[in-house]
Amino acid sequence: MSTCLSYFKMSFFNHTVYRIECLMGILNTCLQIFISCAIWKVLYGGNSEVNNISYAMVATNLIVAQGLSNAFRLNDFAVQQKLWDGSIAIELLKPIDLRVSMLAWNLGDILFSLLTNFLPSVIIAGIFIGLLPPSGLLSVFLFIISIILSFAILWSMSTIVQMSAFWILNVWSLATLKDVLIRVLAGASLPLWFMPDAVLTVIKYTPFESVYFIPIQIYLGKIGVNDVLSCYFKQALWFIVLYLIGIYLWHCGKKKIVVQGG
Amino acid sequence: MKKPIIKLSEVRKSFKISKRANGLPGHIANLFVPKFDMKKAVDDISFEIYKGEAVGFIGANGAGKSTTIKMMSGILYPDSGEIQIAGFIPYKQRKSYVSNIGAVFGQKSQLTWDLPVIDSYELLKNIYRIPEDAYRKNLKMFTDLLDLSSFIEQPVRQLSLGQRMRADIAASLLHSPGIVFFDEPTIGLDVVAKERIREFVRYINKEQKVTIIFTTHDMQDIEKTCGRIIIIDTGKKIFDGSVGELMNLSSEDMDIESIVRKIYEGDIKII
């Protein structure tokens, strides 16, 4: 545990070195949010509601989902980089599971960007665009549990992409495919309320709905307290499935390790 | 009869090397039907090393030294053969095994690029669960022996190569391992820096009874630190003996460097 904590601390402090990057990150997230909100404002064309969905709800969806997706950005190329420059050798010399140290490192990254990117961006966007308040104190609490689960899902998706590096030396195409699917199907740029029913049915059977749409629905109080449990269950189930695939890939992959250079 | 601390028997490892025809047609054909050659990096190597020995492990570039070291340190899986070190099978029991060894790879750093050296040491202290007093004792000893005090608070990316190497060596020894692999620790260093590293290696071998495996291309490293030499060539062991025995291979009065060169060039045959 203390080992993980120190990895966590190292990764957190590693970011504090770069001040400009931190400021640019906030600017980047805010711009992204402002642009997509502007597009939706035009689409609404002055109406305050379309299909019973208010513009304020859409804006809230966009602010929270895009803020989170910037904060939860994982480095899909971490394993690939370690394989390319051979530093995988150094990692394997440590008496710790590679995935555990990587998770601890990722959590340090995430906490840092939640504090220095997500929070300021959401506050800025909330002031200038307008963010609906959560439907109650309880739903804030339920929302937080739900985004922890969605981080777990994103992390295991990223692990699968990363571990593929043992077979395909460049995971860029897989990482891009994954990101596009998340962007479209998880509701970060197109709130799922507006998806045609047929598409929505398909999405319900994929892990993507669990990533951002479920937490946002909980935040807005669109999912009743009684149904929250089944949503958590769905999220947890997807996490377990994806996690097991990741473990399997790691166990096959580590036998294929090749150390490049020297 | 003492039991060896390191034992390799008939270890083999090959790598896939992608093979492609030249020119555009060849590259496009390769996209659909990739062709590979299997290159034998390590081909039937066996040896035993006893506790407290300092062994120089040498061979031309690409002879398989680093691959052997990486199999011994539990990073790579051998294709066949057996490796037993300090009672462990490195690649199978990696997590419990690696606390018993230290490894310095001259071409790679284990320190965190952006943070001060001392922060990386603190991380290692937690990873290996080094007790506070042992950590302080080792840190003080290495700071004195390797003269780290002037740059221990600096970020790693601002260190010179010599400083970084010294910092890396200390990093791999903080947990007091009984066996240490040095894979080209003097690569790219100046004469003074090399000498300082040799002295340090000699010290931990003689005074601390640490078993040392040392790969290098600089024969002075070997002369000054190792009592025994293993030479490998194209994945096979071709010489295993003391420095004196190596010198006796040539009737003429030559230094180690010339003898080793003659062996690489095939002028001295060893059966």
XYZ file of C-alpha atoms in Angstrom:
533
model
C 0.000 0.000 0.000
C 2.746 2.448 0.960
C 4.466 1.500 -2.294
C 1.410 2.482 -4.298
C 1.094 5.662 -2.293
C 4.620 6.687 -3.161
C 4.073 6.001 -6.870
C 0.944 8.092 -6.564
C 2.848 10.933 -4.920
C 5.668 10.792 -7.471
C 3.265 11.078 -10.358
C 1.374 13.913 -8.685
C 4.536 15.895 -7.975
C 5.917 15.162 -11.419
C 3.078 17.302 -12.833
C 3.678 20.230 -10.531
C 6.924 20.779 -12.471
C 5.039 22.019 -15.524
C 3.147 25.241 -14.814
C 2.404 26.362 -18.383
C 1.080 22.938 -19.356
C -1.330 23.134 -16.467
C -2.698 26.539 -17.541
C -2.920 25.498 -21.186
C -4.832 22.396 -20.113
C -7.520 24.542 -18.474
C -7.694 26.752 -21.547
C -8.019 23.690 -23.766
C -10.860 22.163 -21.750
C -12.729 25.478 -21.537
C -12.431 26.068 -25.280
C -13.718 22.589 -26.021
C -16.707 23.107 -23.744
C -17.477 26.592 -25.106
C -17.331 25.444 -28.717
C -19.641 22.475 -28.266
C -22.077 24.504 -26.171
C -22.115 27.180 -28.890
C -22.947 24.537 -31.505
C -25.831 23.204 -29.424
C -27.105 26.723 -28.784
C -27.383 27.222 -32.540
C -29.058 23.845 -32.954
C -31.648 24.799 -30.359
C -32.314 27.992 -32.393
C -33.765 29.968 -29.514
C -36.027 27.189 -28.248
C -35.574 26.440 -24.597
C -36.647 22.825 -24.992
C -36.468 20.184 -27.682
C -38.093 16.791 -27.053
C -38.477 17.742 -23.382
C -34.724 18.233 -23.079
C -33.763 21.758 -22.101
C -30.691 23.532 -23.383
C -29.484 23.849 -19.790
C -29.472 20.060 -19.475
C -27.479 19.687 -22.658
C -24.988 22.300 -21.502
C -24.637 20.548 -18.154
C -24.088 17.259 -19.938
C -21.393 18.753 -22.144
C -19.606 20.589 -19.338
C -19.471 17.605 -16.995
C -18.724 14.969 -19.648
C -16.053 16.942 -21.488
C -14.509 18.138 -18.247
C -14.312 14.557 -17.039
C -13.025 13.195 -20.320
C -10.153 15.674 -20.190
C -9.382 14.819 -16.589
C -9.641 11.063 -17.108
C -7.245 11.096 -20.023
C -5.014 8.028 -19.737
C -1.832 7.501 -21.643
C -2.728 4.617 -23.979
C 0.864 4.572 -25.167
C 2.490 3.981 -21.773
C 3.297 0.298 -22.350
C 4.226 0.918 -25.957
C 6.700 3.634 -24.934
C 8.218 1.337 -22.338
C 8.627 -1.348 -24.981
C 10.026 1.041 -27.552
C 12.703 2.586 -25.387
C 13.308 -0.607 -23.436
C 12.448 0.930 -20.064
C 10.076 -2.008 -19.529
C 13.245 -3.751 -18.317
C 13.614 -1.262 -15.472
C 9.952 -1.609 -14.504
C 10.205 -5.376 -14.342
C 13.174 -5.149 -11.972
C 10.909 -3.786 -9.275
C 9.207 -6.204 -6.900
C 5.767 -4.944 -7.869
C 3.191 -5.883 -10.466
C 3.568 -3.614 -13.487
C -0.173 -2.982 -13.651
C -0.357 -2.021 -9.987
C 2.418 0.531 -10.314
C 0.842 1.866 -13.496
C -2.539 2.243 -11.807
C -0.982 4.061 -8.859
C 0.822 6.322 -11.321
C -2.415 6.945 -13.286
C -4.334 7.786 -10.119
C -1.747 10.430 -9.310
C -2.238 11.878 -12.813
C -6.010 11.819 -12.473
C -6.170 13.423 -9.060
C -3.873 16.151 -10.320
C -6.003 16.874 -13.356
C -9.264 16.690 -11.407
C -7.947 19.419 -9.107
C -6.139 21.586 -11.625
C -8.171 20.984 -14.796
C -11.658 19.648 -14.117
C -12.557 21.869 -11.172
C -11.390 25.210 -12.599
C -12.825 24.446 -16.053
C -16.210 23.434 -14.699
C -16.315 26.510 -12.489
C -15.400 28.818 -15.380
C -17.842 27.140 -17.769
C -20.512 27.080 -15.057
C -20.233 30.835 -14.576
C -20.280 31.751 -18.261
C -22.582 29.094 -19.720
C -24.637 28.001 -16.779
C -24.502 24.641 -15.069
C -27.635 23.077 -13.625
C -27.179 22.327 -9.936
C -27.321 18.660 -8.988
C -30.804 17.513 -8.116
C -29.871 17.063 -4.461
C -27.104 16.315 -2.002
C -27.791 12.598 -2.330
C -27.363 12.700 -6.088
C -23.942 14.382 -5.699
C -22.891 11.461 -3.562
C -24.365 8.892 -5.990
C -22.739 10.776 -8.879
C -19.286 10.536 -7.277
C -19.608 6.771 -6.823
C -20.696 6.484 -10.413
C -17.754 8.461 -11.823
C -15.353 6.303 -9.830
C -16.870 3.296 -11.597
C -16.652 5.043 -14.946
C -12.990 5.773 -14.343
C -12.484 2.069 -13.602
C -14.106 1.221 -16.946
C -12.013 3.752 -18.852
C -8.895 2.465 -17.130
C -9.549 -1.141 -18.121
C -10.347 -0.102 -21.692
C -7.043 1.726 -21.799
C -5.246 -1.297 -20.317
C -6.551 -3.479 -23.128
C -5.262 -1.018 -25.727
C -1.926 -0.698 -23.908
C -1.372 -4.434 -23.553
C -1.985 -4.907 -27.290
C 1.447 -3.304 -27.703
C 2.968 -6.730 -27.033
C 1.544 -7.954 -30.345
C 1.246 -4.854 -32.487
C 4.158 -2.524 -31.951
C 2.074 0.588 -32.632
C -1.239 0.887 -30.802
C -2.100 4.278 -32.288
C -4.923 2.947 -34.457
C -6.516 1.017 -31.599
C -6.238 3.981 -29.252
C -7.844 6.277 -31.816
C -10.650 3.847 -32.477
C -11.330 3.561 -28.769
C -11.333 7.333 -28.305
C -13.726 7.897 -31.204
C -16.132 5.261 -29.897
C -16.069 6.834 -26.467
C -16.563 10.324 -27.859
C -19.583 9.345 -29.933
C -21.195 6.583 -27.911
C -20.525 7.723 -24.343
C -22.378 11.015 -24.676
C -19.466 13.408 -24.309
C -20.175 15.437 -27.446
C -23.636 14.178 -28.426
C -25.922 13.690 -25.417
C -27.508 10.260 -25.781
C -31.038 11.700 -25.380
C -30.874 12.665 -29.049
C -29.705 9.317 -30.345
C -32.260 7.422 -32.478
C -33.884 4.605 -30.528
C -32.292 1.901 -32.644
C -28.799 3.234 -31.956
C -29.621 3.681 -28.313
C -30.634 0.034 -28.032
C -27.270 -1.000 -29.411
C -25.389 1.374 -27.094
C -27.187 -0.098 -24.101
C -25.382 -3.360 -24.800
C -21.934 -1.729 -24.945
C -19.790 -0.447 -22.067
C -19.850 3.088 -23.488
C -23.139 4.185 -21.966
C -21.626 3.451 -18.544
C -18.765 5.842 -19.105
C -20.313 9.329 -18.977
C -24.024 9.096 -19.637
C -24.991 7.148 -16.521
C -23.119 9.492 -14.132
C -24.667 12.555 -15.767
C -28.185 11.130 -15.617
C -27.592 10.457 -11.928
C -26.295 14.001 -11.405
C -29.388 15.471 -13.032
C -31.648 13.181 -11.050
C -32.952 11.549 -14.241
C -32.368 8.137 -12.739
C -34.445 7.478 -9.665
C -32.654 6.488 -6.461
C -34.161 2.996 -6.776
C -32.691 2.479 -10.236
C -29.221 3.743 -9.322
C -28.237 0.380 -7.920
C -28.899 -1.418 -11.181
C -26.865 1.239 -12.997
C -23.948 0.653 -10.628
C -24.310 -3.035 -11.254
C -24.134 -2.485 -14.975
C -21.039 -0.318 -14.614
C -19.352 -2.796 -12.277
C -20.128 -5.676 -14.600
C -18.505 -3.905 -17.544
C -15.512 -3.048 -15.415
C -15.031 -6.697 -14.396
C -15.365 -8.001 -17.950
C -12.893 -5.475 -19.378
C -10.535 -5.919 -16.437
C -10.361 -9.689 -16.965
C -9.549 -9.205 -20.639
C -6.741 -6.835 -19.617
C -5.307 -9.366 -17.149
C -5.409 -12.109 -19.744
C -3.560 -9.953 -22.284
C -0.913 -9.045 -19.702
C -0.268 -12.673 -18.786
C 0.147 -13.670 -22.425
C 2.080 -10.524 -23.283
C 4.772 -10.609 -20.651
C 6.152 -13.824 -22.104
C 6.638 -12.049 -25.398
C 8.585 -9.134 -24.025
C 11.452 -8.002 -26.151
C 13.775 -5.362 -24.802
C 14.715 -2.950 -27.546
C 18.040 -1.231 -27.621
C 21.086 -2.390 -25.695
C 31.330 -28.604 -2.232
C 29.711 -25.194 -2.121
C 26.468 -24.726 -3.963
C 26.548 -22.156 -6.754
C 24.420 -19.066 -6.204
C 23.804 -18.679 -9.944
C 23.278 -21.648 -12.187
C 22.385 -21.585 -15.876
C 22.003 -24.799 -17.813
C 21.488 -25.025 -21.546
C 19.697 -21.700 -21.778
C 18.431 -20.643 -25.181
C 16.576 -17.625 -26.468
C 15.747 -16.539 -29.997
C 14.143 -13.421 -31.369
C 12.004 -12.842 -34.395
C 13.746 -10.590 -36.860
C 11.516 -9.186 -39.552
C 12.890 -9.866 -42.979
C 11.781 -7.864 -45.958
C 12.731 -7.364 -49.524
C 14.023 -3.959 -50.545
C 12.038 -1.356 -52.387
C 8.361 -0.512 -52.510
C 7.084 -3.886 -53.814
C 8.979 -5.703 -51.085
C 7.599 -3.470 -48.351
C 4.046 -3.774 -49.626
C 4.348 -7.552 -49.932
C 5.603 -7.576 -46.357
C 2.463 -5.762 -45.225
C 0.321 -8.711 -46.290
C 2.661 -11.629 -45.719
C 5.224 -10.699 -43.085
C 8.347 -12.839 -43.130
C 10.494 -13.489 -40.111
C 13.844 -15.010 -39.390
C 14.543 -16.495 -36.003
C 17.824 -15.187 -34.673
C 19.430 -17.168 -31.905
C 20.537 -14.571 -29.375
C 21.552 -17.069 -26.725
C 22.345 -20.573 -27.843
C 22.968 -23.207 -25.187
C 24.752 -21.305 -22.445
C 25.603 -22.961 -19.129
C 27.697 -21.724 -16.230
C 27.828 -21.554 -12.464
C 28.796 -18.652 -10.280
C 29.557 -18.822 -6.571
C 28.796 -16.337 -3.854
C 31.225 -13.430 -3.638
C 32.637 -13.867 -7.144
C 33.137 -10.976 -9.541
C 32.625 -12.206 -13.068
C 33.304 -10.219 -16.218
C 30.877 -11.127 -18.940
C 32.201 -10.060 -22.308
C 31.511 -10.514 -25.973
C 31.295 -8.494 -29.167
C 28.242 -6.332 -29.824
C 25.219 -8.543 -30.367
C 26.864 -11.608 -28.843
C 23.974 -12.101 -26.427
C 25.371 -10.585 -23.232
C 22.488 -8.274 -22.484
C 19.930 -10.931 -23.355
C 21.568 -13.314 -20.881
C 21.658 -10.631 -18.195
C 18.003 -9.845 -18.820
C 17.051 -13.491 -18.510
C 19.046 -13.707 -15.296
C 17.265 -10.671 -13.906
C 13.817 -12.130 -14.605
C 12.817 -9.746 -17.393
C 12.914 -12.131 -20.332
C 11.620 -15.683 -20.532
C 14.157 -18.164 -21.912
C 12.886 -20.423 -24.725
C 14.379 -23.469 -23.045
C 16.907 -24.400 -20.391
C 17.016 -23.691 -16.693
C 18.061 -20.707 -14.662
C 18.349 -20.815 -10.911
C 19.549 -17.872 -8.899
C 19.594 -17.603 -5.102
C 17.026 -20.393 -4.955
C 14.610 -18.699 -7.357
C 13.625 -19.242 -10.949
C 13.847 -15.592 -12.006
C 11.247 -15.392 -14.769
C 8.689 -17.483 -12.904
C 9.043 -15.921 -9.458
C 9.908 -12.443 -10.630
C 8.188 -10.437 -7.924
C 9.781 -12.220 -4.973
C 13.091 -12.740 -6.756
C 13.953 -9.195 -7.786
C 14.380 -7.966 -4.206
C 17.504 -10.142 -4.047
C 19.234 -8.570 -6.990
C 20.239 -5.174 -8.255
C 20.780 -4.278 -11.877
C 22.394 -1.310 -13.554
C 21.736 -0.916 -17.257
C 24.168 1.653 -18.587
C 21.848 2.605 -21.409
C 18.719 3.018 -19.322
C 17.960 4.967 -16.209
C 15.640 3.915 -13.445
C 15.406 7.410 -11.996
C 12.381 9.651 -12.513
C 13.348 12.145 -15.183
C 11.753 15.324 -13.809
C 12.284 14.890 -10.100
C 15.337 15.248 -7.854
C 17.487 12.136 -7.409
C 16.588 11.893 -3.749
C 12.865 11.596 -4.605
C 13.569 8.523 -6.728
C 15.504 7.046 -3.812
C 12.566 7.633 -1.507
C 10.317 5.829 -3.984
C 12.742 2.872 -4.120
C 12.803 2.802 -0.336
C 9.055 2.253 -0.367
C 9.050 -0.179 -3.279
C 11.603 -2.460 -1.679
C 10.361 -1.751 1.863
C 13.858 -0.880 3.026
C 13.941 -0.286 6.805
C 14.634 3.346 7.692
C 18.016 2.745 9.376
C 19.342 0.475 6.613
C 18.229 3.051 4.054
C 20.009 5.884 5.879
C 23.157 3.814 6.303
C 23.283 2.807 2.632
C 22.439 6.287 1.420
C 25.223 7.784 3.506
C 27.718 5.170 2.330
C 26.867 5.649 -1.361
C 26.822 9.429 -1.048
C 30.384 9.282 0.296
C 31.723 6.600 -2.042
C 30.136 7.924 -5.236
C 30.252 11.576 -4.230
C 26.554 12.214 -4.801
C 26.102 15.093 -2.375
C 26.649 17.861 -4.942
C 23.732 16.848 -7.172
C 21.388 14.699 -5.100
C 18.811 17.522 -4.948
C 18.894 18.173 -8.722
C 16.343 16.860 -11.214
C 17.692 13.862 -13.112
C 17.339 15.520 -16.525
C 19.887 18.154 -15.504
C 22.601 15.674 -14.537
C 25.644 14.861 -16.642
C 25.990 11.280 -17.874
C 28.637 10.492 -15.265
C 26.512 11.890 -12.460
C 23.435 10.068 -13.682
C 25.299 6.776 -13.834
C 26.574 7.193 -10.290
C 23.066 8.070 -9.132
C 21.728 5.007 -10.960
C 24.301 2.688 -9.411
C 23.415 3.876 -5.932
C 19.712 3.455 -6.797
C 20.146 -0.195 -7.709
C 22.034 -0.986 -4.506
C 19.882 0.772 -1.918
C 18.078 -2.426 -0.964
C 21.407 -4.228 -0.232
C 21.059 -6.951 -2.884
C 23.382 -9.965 -2.682
C 23.823 -10.149 -6.452
C 24.305 -7.195 -8.774
C 24.292 -7.147 -12.566
C 26.209 -4.305 -14.174
C 25.345 -4.090 -17.857
C 27.831 -1.675 -19.407
C 27.888 0.781 -16.511
C 30.922 2.634 -17.891
C 29.544 3.214 -21.391
C 30.293 6.728 -22.610
C 32.080 7.845 -19.450
C 35.404 9.655 -19.146
C 38.517 8.094 -17.617
C 38.039 9.577 -14.178
C 34.366 8.631 -13.964
C 35.157 5.080 -15.113
C 37.848 4.721 -12.494
C 35.519 5.885 -9.767
C 32.907 3.297 -10.783
C 35.479 0.509 -10.899
C 36.701 1.416 -7.429
C 33.165 1.336 -6.176
C 32.442 -2.037 -7.762
C 35.630 -3.438 -6.253
C 34.662 -2.084 -2.873
C 31.197 -3.636 -2.756
C 32.585 -6.933 -4.037
C 35.483 -7.166 -1.579
C 34.070 -5.450 1.482
C 30.382 -6.241 1.197
C 30.800 -9.675 -0.419
C 28.320 -8.833 -3.134
C 28.354 -11.180 -6.135
C 29.004 -9.172 -9.272
C 28.314 -9.842 -12.937
C 29.875 -7.156 -15.077
C 29.452 -6.681 -18.827
C 31.561 -4.146 -20.632
C 33.613 -3.462 -23.723
C 36.409 -1.845 -21.743
C 38.958 -4.487 -20.781
C 40.384 -2.267 -18.064
C 37.035 -2.551 -16.286
C 37.514 -6.302 -16.273
C 41.166 -6.247 -15.249
C 40.503 -3.982 -12.318
C 37.318 -5.516 -10.988
C 36.847 -9.135 -11.997
C 38.651 -12.323 -11.045
C 36.909 -14.454 -13.617
C 35.923 -13.915 -17.218
C 33.210 -15.489 -19.351
C 33.391 -14.730 -23.061
C 30.442 -15.396 -25.305
C 30.252 -15.182 -29.051
C 27.143 -15.480 -31.242
C 25.199 -16.799 -28.291
C 27.668 -19.492 -27.250
C 30.088 -19.557 -24.346
C 33.617 -19.749 -25.704
C 35.769 -19.043 -22.657
C 35.302 -19.377 -18.916
C 38.238 -18.938 -16.596
C 40.447 -16.591 -14.608
C 42.229 -13.543 -15.983
C 45.506 -15.505 -15.725
C 44.154 -18.367 -17.811
C 43.042 -15.912 -20.455
C 46.525 -14.390 -20.561
C 48.040 -17.870 -21.010
C 46.046 -18.413 -24.218
C 48.628 -16.430 -26.116
C 52.276 -17.298 -26.176
C 53.226 -13.735 -26.973
C 53.330 -11.049 -24.334
C 50.006 -9.297 -24.937
C 47.557 -7.336 -22.799
C 43.986 -8.547 -22.246
C 42.582 -6.156 -24.798
C 44.694 -7.601 -27.646
C 43.952 -11.171 -26.613
C 40.227 -10.540 -26.537
C 40.435 -8.813 -29.909
C 42.233 -11.801 -31.361
C 39.545 -14.080 -29.955
C 36.770 -11.994 -31.538
C 38.613 -11.943 -34.847
C 39.117 -15.688 -34.708
C 42.913 -15.547 -34.569
C 42.991 -17.377 -31.254
C 40.926 -20.530 -31.263
C 39.540 -21.918 -28.039
C 38.222 -25.414 -27.876
